[in-house]
Coordinates of C-alpha atoms in Angstrom, one line a residue:
X11 CA -41.7 46.4 13.8
X12 CA -42.0 46.5 17.0
X13 CA -38.2 45.4 17.3
X14 CA -36.1 47.4 17.5
X15 CA -38.0 50.0 19.4
X16 CA -38.2 49.8 23.2
X17 CA -40.1 47.7 25.9
X18 CA -40.8 50.3 27.9
X19 CA -41.5 53.0 25.9
X20 CA -44.0 52.1 23.1
X21 CA -43.9 54.0 20.6
X22 CA -39.9 54.8 20.5
X23 CA -37.0 54.1 18.3
X24 CA -33.4 52.9 20.2
X25 CA -31.1 56.1 19.8
X26 CA -28.5 55.5 17.3
X27 CA -24.8 54.2 17.6
X28 CA -21.7 56.4 17.5
X29 CA -19.1 54.6 15.9
X30 CA -15.8 54.7 13.6
X31 CA -16.7 55.7 9.8
X32 CA -13.9 53.3 9.3
X33 CA -15.3 50.3 11.3
X34 CA -18.7 50.9 9.2
X35 CA -17.5 51.6 6.1
X36 CA -15.4 47.9 5.9
X37 CA -18.5 46.2 7.5
X38 CA -20.5 47.4 4.6
X39 CA -18.2 46.7 2.2
X40 CA -17.3 43.1 3.0
X41 CA -20.9 41.6 4.6
X42 CA -23.0 40.4 3.2
X43 CA -26.6 42.2 2.3
X44 CA -29.8 41.6 1.4
X45 CA -31.0 41.6 -2.5
X46 CA -27.7 42.3 -3.4
X47 CA -24.7 40.9 -5.1
X48 CA -21.9 40.5 -2.2
X49 CA -18.9 43.2 -3.5
X50 CA -15.9 41.9 -4.4
X51 CA -13.7 44.2 -3.4
X52 CA -12.9 45.8 -7.1
X53 CA -13.5 49.2 -7.8
X54 CA -16.3 50.8 -8.9
X55 CA -14.2 53.4 -11.9
X56 CA -13.3 52.3 -14.6
X57 CA -14.7 51.9 -18.0
X58 CA -17.7 49.5 -19.1
X59 CA -15.6 47.1 -21.5
X60 CA -13.3 46.2 -18.4
X61 CA -11.3 43.3 -17.7
X62 CA -10.6 41.7 -14.3
X63 CA -7.4 40.0 -14.3
X64 CA -4.1 38.4 -15.9
X65 CA -4.5 38.6 -19.6
X66 CA -4.0 35.2 -21.4
X67 CA -1.0 35.1 -23.6
X68 CA -0.9 35.3 -27.5
X69 CA -1.4 32.4 -28.5
X70 CA -3.5 30.9 -32.5
X71 CA -3.6 27.5 -31.2
X72 CA -6.7 26.4 -30.7
X73 CA -8.4 23.5 -29.4
X74 CA -9.2 21.9 -33.4
X75 CA -5.7 22.2 -33.8
X76 CA -4.9 20.2 -30.5
X77 CA -7.1 17.6 -31.8
X78 CA -6.1 16.9 -34.6
X79 CA -2.6 17.5 -34.2
X80 CA -0.1 19.8 -36.9
X81 CA 3.4 18.4 -36.9
X82 CA 4.9 17.6 -40.2
X83 CA 6.1 14.3 -41.5
X84 CA 9.4 14.6 -40.2
X85 CA 8.4 15.9 -36.7
X86 CA 6.0 12.7 -36.7
X87 CA 8.8 10.6 -37.4
X88 CA 11.4 8.9 -34.7
X89 CA 14.9 10.4 -33.8
X90 CA 17.5 9.3 -36.1
X91 CA 19.5 7.2 -33.0
X92 CA 16.1 6.0 -31.9
X93 CA 17.6 2.2 -30.4
X94 CA 20.8 3.1 -30.8
X95 CA 24.0 3.6 -28.0
X96 CA 25.0 7.0 -28.3
X97 CA 27.4 7.1 -26.1
X98 CA 31.5 7.7 -27.1
X99 CA 33.0 3.9 -27.7
X100 CA 30.8 2.5 -26.6
X101 CA 28.8 1.2 -30.0
X102 CA 26.2 -1.8 -30.5
X103 CA 26.9 -5.1 -31.5
X104 CA 26.0 -8.7 -31.6
X105 CA 27.6 -11.7 -29.6
X106 CA 26.9 -15.1 -29.3
X107 CA 26.4 -14.4 -25.8
X108 CA 24.4 -12.8 -23.6
X109 CA 25.6 -9.4 -21.9
X110 CA 23.9 -8.4 -19.1
X111 CA 21.5 -10.1 -15.7
X112 CA 18.2 -11.8 -17.7
X113 CA 14.4 -10.8 -16.4
X114 CA 13.4 -14.0 -15.5
X115 CA 16.9 -16.1 -13.3
X116 CA 16.1 -18.9 -14.6
X117 CA 19.7 -20.0 -14.4
X118 CA 19.7 -19.8 -10.5
X119 CA 18.5 -22.4 -8.0
X120 CA 15.2 -20.6 -5.9
X121 CA 16.0 -20.0 -2.4
X122 CA 13.4 -22.8 0.1
X123 CA 12.7 -19.4 1.9
X124 CA 11.2 -16.4 0.0
X125 CA 11.5 -13.6 1.7
X126 CA 8.8 -11.4 1.3
X127 CA 11.2 -8.0 0.2
X128 CA 12.8 -10.7 -2.8
X129 CA 11.7 -9.4 -5.9
X130 CA 13.7 -11.6 -7.6
X131 CA 11.5 -13.8 -10.9
X132 CA 12.8 -16.5 -10.5
X133 CA 10.6 -18.5 -13.3
X134 CA 7.8 -19.5 -10.7
X135 CA 5.5 -16.7 -10.7
X136 CA 1.5 -17.2 -12.3
X137 CA 1.0 -15.8 -15.8
X138 CA -1.9 -13.5 -16.3
X139 CA -3.9 -16.2 -16.3
X140 CA -3.2 -17.7 -13.1
X141 CA -4.3 -14.1 -11.0
X142 CA -7.4 -14.2 -12.6
X143 CA -8.3 -17.5 -12.0
X144 CA -6.5 -19.1 -9.5
X145 CA -6.2 -22.7 -8.9
X146 CA -9.5 -24.0 -6.1
X147 CA -7.1 -24.5 -4.1
X148 CA -4.2 -22.5 -3.9
X149 CA -6.1 -20.5 -1.0
X150 CA -4.9 -24.2 0.9
X151 CA -1.9 -23.9 0.3
X152 CA -2.1 -26.3 -2.3
X153 CA -0.6 -25.2 -6.1
X154 CA -1.6 -27.0 -9.1
X155 CA 2.3 -27.8 -9.2
X156 CA 1.7 -30.3 -6.3
X157 CA -0.5 -32.3 -7.7
X158 CA 2.4 -33.7 -10.8
X159 CA 4.4 -34.3 -7.8
X160 CA 5.4 -37.4 -7.8
X161 CA 4.7 -39.3 -4.6
X162 CA 5.7 -42.6 -2.7
X163 CA 2.8 -45.4 -2.0
X164 CA 3.2 -44.4 1.8
X165 CA 3.1 -40.4 1.1
X166 CA 0.2 -41.2 -1.6
X167 CA -1.9 -43.8 0.9
X168 CA -1.8 -41.3 3.5
X169 CA -3.2 -38.8 1.0
X170 CA -5.9 -41.8 -0.5
X171 CA -7.4 -42.8 3.0
X172 CA -8.0 -38.8 4.7
X173 CA -11.4 -39.3 1.2
X174 CA -11.1 -42.8 1.6
X175 CA -10.6 -44.7 5.0
X176 CA -12.1 -48.0 4.2
X177 CA -9.7 -48.9 1.1
X178 CA -7.6 -51.6 2.4
X179 CA -4.0 -52.1 1.2
X180 CA -5.0 -55.0 -1.5
X181 CA -7.5 -52.0 -3.0
X182 CA -5.0 -49.4 -3.2
X183 CA -2.3 -51.6 -4.6
X184 CA -4.0 -52.5 -7.7
X185 CA -4.7 -48.3 -8.1
X186 CA -1.1 -48.0 -7.4
X187 CA 0.0 -50.0 -9.8
X188 CA -2.6 -48.2 -12.3
X189 CA -1.2 -44.9 -11.3
X190 CA 1.9 -46.6 -12.3
X191 CA 1.2 -47.4 -16.1
X192 CA -0.8 -43.7 -16.7
X193 CA 3.3 -42.4 -16.5
X194 CA 4.2 -45.1 -18.5
X195 CA 7.7 -44.0 -18.2
X196 CA 9.3 -47.0 -16.7
X197 CA 9.8 -45.7 -12.9
X198 CA 7.7 -48.3 -9.7
X199 CA 8.6 -46.5 -6.9
X200 CA 6.6 -43.4 -7.5
X201 CA 3.2 -41.6 -8.7
X202 CA 1.7 -38.1 -8.1
X203 CA -1.4 -37.1 -6.9
X204 CA -2.9 -37.0 -10.3
X205 CA -2.8 -39.9 -11.2
X206 CA -3.4 -41.8 -8.6
X207 CA -7.1 -39.7 -8.4
X208 CA -7.5 -41.0 -12.0
X209 CA -5.8 -44.3 -11.5
X210 CA -8.9 -44.9 -8.6
X211 CA -11.8 -43.1 -10.3
X212 CA -11.4 -45.9 -12.7
X213 CA -11.5 -48.1 -9.8
X214 CA -14.6 -47.3 -8.5
X215 CA -16.3 -47.3 -11.8
X216 CA -14.5 -50.5 -12.2
X217 CA -16.3 -52.0 -8.8
X218 CA -19.5 -50.3 -9.6
X219 CA -21.8 -53.5 -11.4
X220 CA -23.0 -51.8 -15.3
X221 CA -25.3 -52.2 -17.3
X222 CA -25.0 -55.4 -19.2
X223 CA -25.7 -53.9 -22.7
X224 CA -22.6 -51.3 -21.8
X225 CA -19.6 -53.2 -20.6
X226 CA -17.3 -51.3 -18.1
X227 CA -13.7 -52.5 -17.6
X228 CA -10.7 -51.6 -15.8
X229 CA -7.9 -50.3 -17.6
X230 CA -8.3 -49.4 -20.8
X231 CA -5.5 -47.0 -22.9
X232 CA -3.3 -45.6 -21.2
X233 CA -4.0 -41.6 -20.6
X234 CA -1.2 -38.8 -20.9
X235 CA -0.3 -37.9 -17.2
X236 CA 3.0 -36.4 -16.8

């Protein structure tokens, strides 16, 4: 405990400092003291049952009534004008012609280049399944409908040669003829990429030498390809 004593004069104490009483009282009240709760600047001259703060409003509705509910059957029933027009001079009536603008605009052609600020639904947006489980080629800008789009033989040959460059024109003509048969609509000038993939898979399977007991024939029953 020699910290409070003068270094050059042992066994002595520091002189008492004289300061303003207001400043000393403020430090005593607002400061933190060891082993004593901090003074919250509240008066101590209050009775023992005194409670600080504003009392809550008198309300007999407790938590139990809020959880279980206390509304009558009439208060829980829907309003009488629910689903009805309340504007004077206008009433709900049935009409053969729909009124207003539909939410899904199937009645107009969507623009070729759509702006990001265009929030109109033209009926070509994905549903919840498409958002949760998108197609495996959508990250490359290829939609599922692109596989079912009818294309010319030249375009299909160019697409097929990207993955099978060894295919000849004669083999492609055979695959393309099979793809046309899968559509079954009589149009021999075009086919879809989906039908071409199915026809090419049958063509490759027919080229493989099958076991003698399991013959594989190229062709088979027509498949349903839209």
